[in-house]
Short mmCIF file of N, CA and C in Angstrom, two decimals:
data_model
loop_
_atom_site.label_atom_id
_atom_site.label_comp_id
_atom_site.label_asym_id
_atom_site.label_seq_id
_atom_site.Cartn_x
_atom_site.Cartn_y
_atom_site.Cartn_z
N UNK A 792 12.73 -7.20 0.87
CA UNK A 792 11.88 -8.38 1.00
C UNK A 792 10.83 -8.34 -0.10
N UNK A 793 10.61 -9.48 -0.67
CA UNK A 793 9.68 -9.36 -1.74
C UNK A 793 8.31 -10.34 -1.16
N UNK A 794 7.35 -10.71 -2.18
CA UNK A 794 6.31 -10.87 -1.65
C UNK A 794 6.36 -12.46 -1.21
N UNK A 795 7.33 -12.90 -2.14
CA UNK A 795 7.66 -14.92 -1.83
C UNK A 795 8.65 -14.66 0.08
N UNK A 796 9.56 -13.77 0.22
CA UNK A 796 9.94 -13.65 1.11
C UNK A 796 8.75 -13.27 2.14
N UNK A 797 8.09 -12.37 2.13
CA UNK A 797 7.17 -12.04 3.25
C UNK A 797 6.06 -13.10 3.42
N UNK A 798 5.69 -14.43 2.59
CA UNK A 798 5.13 -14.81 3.22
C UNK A 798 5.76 -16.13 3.49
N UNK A 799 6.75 -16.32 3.37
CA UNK A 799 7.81 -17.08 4.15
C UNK A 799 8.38 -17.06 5.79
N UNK A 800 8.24 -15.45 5.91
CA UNK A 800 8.10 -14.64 7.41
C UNK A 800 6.80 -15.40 7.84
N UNK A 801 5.99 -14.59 7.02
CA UNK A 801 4.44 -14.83 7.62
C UNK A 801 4.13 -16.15 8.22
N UNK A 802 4.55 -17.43 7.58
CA UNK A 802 4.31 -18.42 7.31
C UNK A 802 5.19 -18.68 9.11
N UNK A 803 6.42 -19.09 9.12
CA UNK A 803 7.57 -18.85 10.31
C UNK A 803 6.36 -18.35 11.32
N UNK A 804 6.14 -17.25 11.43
CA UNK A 804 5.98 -16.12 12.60
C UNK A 804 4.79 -16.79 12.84
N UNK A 805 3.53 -17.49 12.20
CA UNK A 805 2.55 -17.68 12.56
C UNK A 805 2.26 -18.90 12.73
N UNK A 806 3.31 -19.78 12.40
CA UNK A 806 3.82 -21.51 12.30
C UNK A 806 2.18 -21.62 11.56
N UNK A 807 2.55 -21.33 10.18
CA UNK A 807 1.57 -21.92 8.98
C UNK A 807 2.46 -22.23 8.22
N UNK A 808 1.43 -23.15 7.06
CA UNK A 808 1.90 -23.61 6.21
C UNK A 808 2.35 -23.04 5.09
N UNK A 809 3.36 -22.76 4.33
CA UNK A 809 3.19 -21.88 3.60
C UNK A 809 1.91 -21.63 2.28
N UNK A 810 1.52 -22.36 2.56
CA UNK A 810 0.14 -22.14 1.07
C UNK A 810 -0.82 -21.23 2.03
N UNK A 811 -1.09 -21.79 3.06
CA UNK A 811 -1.77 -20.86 4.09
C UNK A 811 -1.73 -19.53 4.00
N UNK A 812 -0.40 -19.58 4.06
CA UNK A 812 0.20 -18.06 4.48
C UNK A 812 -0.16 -17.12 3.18
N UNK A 813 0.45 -17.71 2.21
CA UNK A 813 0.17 -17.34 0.90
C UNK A 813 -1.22 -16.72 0.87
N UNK A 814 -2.08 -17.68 1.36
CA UNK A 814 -3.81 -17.88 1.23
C UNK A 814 -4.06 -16.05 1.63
N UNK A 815 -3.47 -15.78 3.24
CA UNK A 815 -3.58 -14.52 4.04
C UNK A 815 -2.93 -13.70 3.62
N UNK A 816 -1.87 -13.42 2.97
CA UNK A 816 -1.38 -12.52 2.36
C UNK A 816 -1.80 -12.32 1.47
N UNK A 817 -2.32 -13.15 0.19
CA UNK A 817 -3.06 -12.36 -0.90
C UNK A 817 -4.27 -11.95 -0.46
N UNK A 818 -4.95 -12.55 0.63
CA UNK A 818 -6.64 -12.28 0.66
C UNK A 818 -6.22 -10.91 1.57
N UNK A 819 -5.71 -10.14 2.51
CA UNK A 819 -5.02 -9.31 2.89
C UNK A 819 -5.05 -8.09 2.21
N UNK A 820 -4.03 -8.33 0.58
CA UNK A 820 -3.72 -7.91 -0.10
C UNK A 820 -5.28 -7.06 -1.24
N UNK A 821 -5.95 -8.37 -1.40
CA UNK A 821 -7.03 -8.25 -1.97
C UNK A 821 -7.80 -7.14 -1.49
N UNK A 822 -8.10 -7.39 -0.11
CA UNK A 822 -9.45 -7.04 0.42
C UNK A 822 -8.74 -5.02 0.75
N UNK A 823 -7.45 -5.18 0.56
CA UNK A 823 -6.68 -3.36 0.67
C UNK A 823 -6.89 -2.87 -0.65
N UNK A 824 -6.70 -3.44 -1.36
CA UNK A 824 -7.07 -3.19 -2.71
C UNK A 824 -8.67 -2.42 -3.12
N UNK A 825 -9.39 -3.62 -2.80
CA UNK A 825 -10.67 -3.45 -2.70
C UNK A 825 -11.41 -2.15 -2.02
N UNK A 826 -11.19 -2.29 -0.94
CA UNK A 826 -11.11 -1.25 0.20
C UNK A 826 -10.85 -0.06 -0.63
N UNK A 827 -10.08 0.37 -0.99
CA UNK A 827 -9.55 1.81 -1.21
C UNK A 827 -10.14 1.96 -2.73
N UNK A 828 -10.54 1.09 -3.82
CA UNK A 828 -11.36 1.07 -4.99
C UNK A 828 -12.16 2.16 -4.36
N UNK A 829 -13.20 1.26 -3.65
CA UNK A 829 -14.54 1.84 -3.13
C UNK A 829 -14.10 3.50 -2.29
N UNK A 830 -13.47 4.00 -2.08
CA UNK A 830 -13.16 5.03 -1.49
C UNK A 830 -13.36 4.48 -0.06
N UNK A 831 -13.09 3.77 0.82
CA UNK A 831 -13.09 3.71 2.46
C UNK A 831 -11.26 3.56 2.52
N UNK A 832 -11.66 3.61 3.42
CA UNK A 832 -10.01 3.59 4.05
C UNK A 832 -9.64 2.20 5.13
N UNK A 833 -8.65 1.83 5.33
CA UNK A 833 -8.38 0.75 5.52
C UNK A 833 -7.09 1.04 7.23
N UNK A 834 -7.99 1.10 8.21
CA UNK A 834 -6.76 1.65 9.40
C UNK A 834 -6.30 0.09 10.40
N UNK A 835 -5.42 0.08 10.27
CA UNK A 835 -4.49 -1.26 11.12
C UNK A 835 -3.83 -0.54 12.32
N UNK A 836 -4.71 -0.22 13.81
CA UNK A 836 -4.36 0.00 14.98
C UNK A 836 -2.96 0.08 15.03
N UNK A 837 -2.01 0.53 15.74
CA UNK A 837 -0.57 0.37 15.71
C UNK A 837 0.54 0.25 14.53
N UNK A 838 -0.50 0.15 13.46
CA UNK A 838 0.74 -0.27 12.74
C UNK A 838 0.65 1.36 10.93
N UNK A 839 -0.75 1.45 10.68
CA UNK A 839 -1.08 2.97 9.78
C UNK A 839 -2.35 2.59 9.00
N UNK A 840 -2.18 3.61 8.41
CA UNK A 840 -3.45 3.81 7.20
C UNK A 840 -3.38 3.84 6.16
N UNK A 841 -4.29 2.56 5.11
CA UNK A 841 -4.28 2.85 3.77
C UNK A 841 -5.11 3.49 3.60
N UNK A 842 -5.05 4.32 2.50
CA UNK A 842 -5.98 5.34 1.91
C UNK A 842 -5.99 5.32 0.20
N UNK A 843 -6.73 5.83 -0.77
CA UNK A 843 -6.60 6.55 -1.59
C UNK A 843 -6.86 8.15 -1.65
N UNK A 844 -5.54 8.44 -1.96
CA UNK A 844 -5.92 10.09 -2.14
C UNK A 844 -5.83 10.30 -4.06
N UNK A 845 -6.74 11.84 -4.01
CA UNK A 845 -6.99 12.13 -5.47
C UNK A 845 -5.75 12.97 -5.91
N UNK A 846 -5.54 12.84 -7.01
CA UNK A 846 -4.45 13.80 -7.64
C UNK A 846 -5.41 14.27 -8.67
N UNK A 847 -5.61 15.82 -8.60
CA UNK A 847 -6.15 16.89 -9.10
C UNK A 847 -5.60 16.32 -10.67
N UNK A 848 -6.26 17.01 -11.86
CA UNK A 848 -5.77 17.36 -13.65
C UNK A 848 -5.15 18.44 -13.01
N UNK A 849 -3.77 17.94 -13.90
CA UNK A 849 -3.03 19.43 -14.28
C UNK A 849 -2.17 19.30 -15.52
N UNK A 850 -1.42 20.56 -16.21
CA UNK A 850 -0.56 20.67 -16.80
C UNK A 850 0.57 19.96 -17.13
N UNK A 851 0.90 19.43 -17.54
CA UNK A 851 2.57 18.97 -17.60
C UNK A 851 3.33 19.48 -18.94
N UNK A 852 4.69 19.38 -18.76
CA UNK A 852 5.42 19.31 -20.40
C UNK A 852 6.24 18.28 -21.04
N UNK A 853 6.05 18.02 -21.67
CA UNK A 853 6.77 16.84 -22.26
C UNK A 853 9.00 17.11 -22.27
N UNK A 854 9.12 16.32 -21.75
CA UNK A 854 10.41 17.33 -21.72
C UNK A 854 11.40 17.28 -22.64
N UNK A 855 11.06 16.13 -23.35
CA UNK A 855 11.85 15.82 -25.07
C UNK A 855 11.29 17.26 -26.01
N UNK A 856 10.02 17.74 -25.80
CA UNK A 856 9.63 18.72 -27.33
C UNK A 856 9.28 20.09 -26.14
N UNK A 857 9.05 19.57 -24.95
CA UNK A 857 8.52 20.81 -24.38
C UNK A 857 7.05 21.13 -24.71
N UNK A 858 6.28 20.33 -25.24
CA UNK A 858 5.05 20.40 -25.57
C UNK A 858 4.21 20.07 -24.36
N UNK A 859 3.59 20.90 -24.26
CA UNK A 859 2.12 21.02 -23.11
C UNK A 859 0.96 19.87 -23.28
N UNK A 860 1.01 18.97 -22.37
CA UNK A 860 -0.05 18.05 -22.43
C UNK A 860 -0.75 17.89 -21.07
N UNK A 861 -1.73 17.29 -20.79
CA UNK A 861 -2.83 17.33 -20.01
C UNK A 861 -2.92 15.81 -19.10
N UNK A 862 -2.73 15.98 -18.05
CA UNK A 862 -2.72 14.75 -17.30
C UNK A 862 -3.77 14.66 -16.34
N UNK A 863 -4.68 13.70 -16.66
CA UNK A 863 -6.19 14.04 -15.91
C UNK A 863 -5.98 13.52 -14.53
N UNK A 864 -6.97 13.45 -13.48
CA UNK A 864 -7.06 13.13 -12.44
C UNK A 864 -7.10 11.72 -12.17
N UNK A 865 -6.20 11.35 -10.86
CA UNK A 865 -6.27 9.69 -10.54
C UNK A 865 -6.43 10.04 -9.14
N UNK A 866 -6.06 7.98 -8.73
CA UNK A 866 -6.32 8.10 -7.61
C UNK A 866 -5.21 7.56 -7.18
N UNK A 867 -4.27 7.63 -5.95
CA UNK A 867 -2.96 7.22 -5.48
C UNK A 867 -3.13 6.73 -4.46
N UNK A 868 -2.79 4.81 -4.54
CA UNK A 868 -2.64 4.88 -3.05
C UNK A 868 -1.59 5.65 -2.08
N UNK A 869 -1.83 5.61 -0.78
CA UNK A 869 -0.96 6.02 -0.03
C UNK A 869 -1.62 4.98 1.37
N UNK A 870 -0.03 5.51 2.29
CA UNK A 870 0.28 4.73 3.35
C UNK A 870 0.80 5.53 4.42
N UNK A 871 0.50 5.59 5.47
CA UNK A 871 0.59 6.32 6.80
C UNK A 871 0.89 5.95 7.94
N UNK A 872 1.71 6.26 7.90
CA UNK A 872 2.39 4.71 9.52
C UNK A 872 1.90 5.74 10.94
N UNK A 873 1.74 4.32 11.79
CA UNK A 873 1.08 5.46 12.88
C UNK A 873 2.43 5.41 13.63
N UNK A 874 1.58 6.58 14.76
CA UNK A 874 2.66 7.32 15.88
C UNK A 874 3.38 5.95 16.38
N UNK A 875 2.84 4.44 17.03
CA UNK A 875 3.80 3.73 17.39
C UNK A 875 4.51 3.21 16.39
N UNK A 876 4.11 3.00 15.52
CA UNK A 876 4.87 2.09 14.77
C UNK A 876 6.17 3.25 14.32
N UNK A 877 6.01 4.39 14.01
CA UNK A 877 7.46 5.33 13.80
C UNK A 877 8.01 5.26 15.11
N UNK A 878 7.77 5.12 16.19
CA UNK A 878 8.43 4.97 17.52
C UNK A 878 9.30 3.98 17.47
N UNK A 879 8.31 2.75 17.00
CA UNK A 879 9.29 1.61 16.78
C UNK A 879 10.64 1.22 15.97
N UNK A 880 9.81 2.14 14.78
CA UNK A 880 11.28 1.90 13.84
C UNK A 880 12.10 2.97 14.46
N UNK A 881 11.82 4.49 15.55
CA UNK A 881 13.24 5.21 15.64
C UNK A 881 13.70 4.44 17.01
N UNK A 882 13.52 3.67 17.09
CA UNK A 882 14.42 2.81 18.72
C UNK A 882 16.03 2.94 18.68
#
């Protein structure tokens, strides 16, 4: 499902219009974004947790020359489904 498909769902499931829907899915989208910039975390009851976690600098090698280069620290989102919602999908 891509993002024109999901808010085509969205739109269906919530009998909106689709510009509407559009409207909630990007502002949605936005405000997770946002959220995890600032370092807070973003938890949706039943369903998981956005987060950003840090990835430490480390080492790497280039694997064409084998040459040693330096890959500094970021930040990764991640996503955490809660206990029901893995319940749900193992039915």
């Amino acid at each position: 499902m891509n993002k024109t498909e999901l808010i085509a769902a969205v739109a269906k499931q919530a009998e909106l219009k689709k510009v509407d829907a559009e409207k909630a899915v990007n502002a949605l989208i936005d405000v997770v974004k946002e959220q995890l910039s600032n370092g807070e975390k973003v938890q949706l009851i039943g369903f998981g947790t956005f987060e950003a976690k840090e990835r430490s600098a480390r080492t790497a090698r280039n694997p064409r020359t084998g040459e040693e280069i330096s890959v500094p620290s970021s930040k990764a989102p991640s996503f955490k489904a809660s206990k029901v919602f893995k319940e749900e999908l193992n039915k």
